[in-house]
Every structure is written in C-alpha cells, then in structure tokens.
PDB file of C-alpha atoms in Angstrom:
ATOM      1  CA  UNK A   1     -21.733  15.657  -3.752  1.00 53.00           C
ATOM      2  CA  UNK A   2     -18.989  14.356  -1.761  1.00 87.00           C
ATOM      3  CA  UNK A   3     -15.254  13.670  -2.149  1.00 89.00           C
ATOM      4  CA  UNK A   4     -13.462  10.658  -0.453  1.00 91.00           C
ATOM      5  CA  UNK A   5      -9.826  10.729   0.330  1.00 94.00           C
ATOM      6  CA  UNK A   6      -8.347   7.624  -0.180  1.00 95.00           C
ATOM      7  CA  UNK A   7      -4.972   8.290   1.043  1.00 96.00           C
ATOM      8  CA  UNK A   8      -4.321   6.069   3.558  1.00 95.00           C
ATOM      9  CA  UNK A   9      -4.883   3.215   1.057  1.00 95.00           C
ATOM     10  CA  UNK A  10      -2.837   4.283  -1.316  1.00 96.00           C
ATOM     11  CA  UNK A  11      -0.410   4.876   1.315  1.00 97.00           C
ATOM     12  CA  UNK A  12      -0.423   1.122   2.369  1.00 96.00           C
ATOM     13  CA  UNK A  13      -0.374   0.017  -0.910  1.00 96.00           C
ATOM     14  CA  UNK A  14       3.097   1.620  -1.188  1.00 96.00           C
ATOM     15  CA  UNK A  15       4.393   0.831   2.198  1.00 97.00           C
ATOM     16  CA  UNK A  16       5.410   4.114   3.307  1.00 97.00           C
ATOM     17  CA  UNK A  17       4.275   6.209   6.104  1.00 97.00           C
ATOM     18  CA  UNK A  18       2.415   9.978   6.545  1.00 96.00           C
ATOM     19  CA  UNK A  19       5.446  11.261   7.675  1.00 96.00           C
ATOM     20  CA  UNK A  20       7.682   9.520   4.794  1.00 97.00           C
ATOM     21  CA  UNK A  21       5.486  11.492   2.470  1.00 98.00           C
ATOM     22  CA  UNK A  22       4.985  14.077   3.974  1.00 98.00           C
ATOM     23  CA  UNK A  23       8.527  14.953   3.934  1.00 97.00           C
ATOM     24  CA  UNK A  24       8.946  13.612   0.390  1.00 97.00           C
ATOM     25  CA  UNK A  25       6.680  15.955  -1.040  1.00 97.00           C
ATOM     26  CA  UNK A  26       7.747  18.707   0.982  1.00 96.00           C
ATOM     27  CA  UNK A  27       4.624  19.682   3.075  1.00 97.00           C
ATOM     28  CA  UNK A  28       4.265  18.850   6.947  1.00 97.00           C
ATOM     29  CA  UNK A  29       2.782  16.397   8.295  1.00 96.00           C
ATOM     30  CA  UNK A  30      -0.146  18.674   9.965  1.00 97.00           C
ATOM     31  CA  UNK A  31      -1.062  19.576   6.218  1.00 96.00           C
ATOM     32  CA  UNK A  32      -1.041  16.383   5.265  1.00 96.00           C
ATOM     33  CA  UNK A  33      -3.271  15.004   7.951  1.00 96.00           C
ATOM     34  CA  UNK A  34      -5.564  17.799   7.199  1.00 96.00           C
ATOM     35  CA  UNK A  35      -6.002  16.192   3.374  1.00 95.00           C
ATOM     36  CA  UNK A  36      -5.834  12.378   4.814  1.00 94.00           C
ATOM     37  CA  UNK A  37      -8.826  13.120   7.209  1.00 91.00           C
ATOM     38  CA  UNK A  38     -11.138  14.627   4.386  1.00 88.00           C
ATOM     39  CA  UNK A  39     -10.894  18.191   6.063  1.00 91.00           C
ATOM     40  CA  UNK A  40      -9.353  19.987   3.503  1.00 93.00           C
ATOM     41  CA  UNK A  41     -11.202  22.164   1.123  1.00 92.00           C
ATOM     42  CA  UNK A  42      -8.727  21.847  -1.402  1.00 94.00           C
ATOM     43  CA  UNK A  43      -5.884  20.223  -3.027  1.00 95.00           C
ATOM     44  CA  UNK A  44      -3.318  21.898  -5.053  1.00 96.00           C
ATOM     45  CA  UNK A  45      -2.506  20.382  -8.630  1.00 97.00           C
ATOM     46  CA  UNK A  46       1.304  20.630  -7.645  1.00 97.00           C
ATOM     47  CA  UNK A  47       0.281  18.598  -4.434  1.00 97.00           C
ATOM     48  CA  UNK A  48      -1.591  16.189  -5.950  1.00 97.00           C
ATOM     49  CA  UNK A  49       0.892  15.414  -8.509  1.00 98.00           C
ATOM     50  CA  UNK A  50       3.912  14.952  -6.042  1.00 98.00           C
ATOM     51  CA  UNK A  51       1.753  12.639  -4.206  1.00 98.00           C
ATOM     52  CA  UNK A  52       0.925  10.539  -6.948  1.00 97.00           C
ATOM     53  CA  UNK A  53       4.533  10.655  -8.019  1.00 97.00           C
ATOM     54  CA  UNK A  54       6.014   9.265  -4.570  1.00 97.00           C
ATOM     55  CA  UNK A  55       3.488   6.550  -3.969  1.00 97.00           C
ATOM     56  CA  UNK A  56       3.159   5.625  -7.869  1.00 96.00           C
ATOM     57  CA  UNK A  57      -0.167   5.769  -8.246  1.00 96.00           C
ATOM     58  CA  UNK A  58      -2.733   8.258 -10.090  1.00 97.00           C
ATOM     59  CA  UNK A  59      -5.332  10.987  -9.032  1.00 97.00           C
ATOM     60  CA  UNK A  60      -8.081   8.636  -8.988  1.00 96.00           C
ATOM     61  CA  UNK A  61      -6.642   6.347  -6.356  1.00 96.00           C
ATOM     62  CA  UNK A  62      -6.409   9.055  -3.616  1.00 96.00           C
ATOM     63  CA  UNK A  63     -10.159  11.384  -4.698  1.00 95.00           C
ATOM     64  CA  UNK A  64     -13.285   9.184  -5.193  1.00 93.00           C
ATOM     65  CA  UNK A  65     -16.726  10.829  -6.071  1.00 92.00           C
ATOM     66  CA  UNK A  66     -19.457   9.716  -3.731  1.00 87.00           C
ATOM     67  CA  UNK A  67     -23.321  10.605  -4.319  1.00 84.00           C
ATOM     68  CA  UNK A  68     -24.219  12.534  -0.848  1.00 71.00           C
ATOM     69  CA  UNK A  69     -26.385   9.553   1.013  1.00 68.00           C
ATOM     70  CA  UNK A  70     -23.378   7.143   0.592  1.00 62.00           C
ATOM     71  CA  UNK A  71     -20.851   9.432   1.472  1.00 56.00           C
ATOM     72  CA  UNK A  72     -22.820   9.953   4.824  1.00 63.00           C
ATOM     73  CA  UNK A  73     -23.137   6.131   5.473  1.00 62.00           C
ATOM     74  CA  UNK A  74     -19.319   5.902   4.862  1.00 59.00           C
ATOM     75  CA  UNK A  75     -18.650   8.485   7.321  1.00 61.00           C
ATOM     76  CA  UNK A  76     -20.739   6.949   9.928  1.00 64.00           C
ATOM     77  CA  UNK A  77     -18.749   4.030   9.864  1.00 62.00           C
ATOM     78  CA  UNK A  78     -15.260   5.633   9.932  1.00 57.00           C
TER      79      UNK A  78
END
C-alpha cells in the first residue's frame, strides 16, 4: 500500500505557492516540503484540514491510495 501526495496539484489548481501556504497554515516551508515530496510519515488532522481550507479543496485531492506496483511505476517516473 502506498499513499500519493498530490499537493502540488492542488496547489496549482489554486494558484498559490509552497511558501504562500506554508505561511497560511502556519507551518514552515521545510515541513511542508517534507509532506509535498511524499516523505512524511504522517499528517496531522489539524494540518490537513488547514490545507484543505486555504486551497479550497478536500482530503481526497491532496492523499490518493495507490496499490504497491503502481505506486512504484509512478515513482520511477517522478
């Protein structure tokens, strides 16, 4: 099982930057990068919900369930 971040879509989408948010939501931009990349082992609730608040969006537009084989074909290509 593997999670995707889709962040920096969702971040297009609403025309604003990492470092718009990041300060929006009150977390820096190191943290924030650490989530964007896929590197994080967790997301807070509280976090989650700020982001989806600032860029207008919900949960399932930033985390996307991928089966293990696809997730490693994805990565291979970003």
């Amino acid at each position: 099982m593997a999670i995707k971040v889709n962040l920096d879509l969702a971040l297009a989408k609403a025309h604003m930057s990492s470092g718009e948010l990041a300060e929006r939501i009150g977390i820096t931009q190191a943290n924030l990068s650490i989530l964007k990349t896929g590197k994080a082992k967790a997301v807070r609730f509280s976090t989650l919900e700020a982001i989806c608040r600032e860029l207008g969006c919900q949960p399932g537009d930033i985390l996307e369930y991928m089966e293990d084989d696809m997730y490693e074909q994805y990565s291979k290509r970003a």
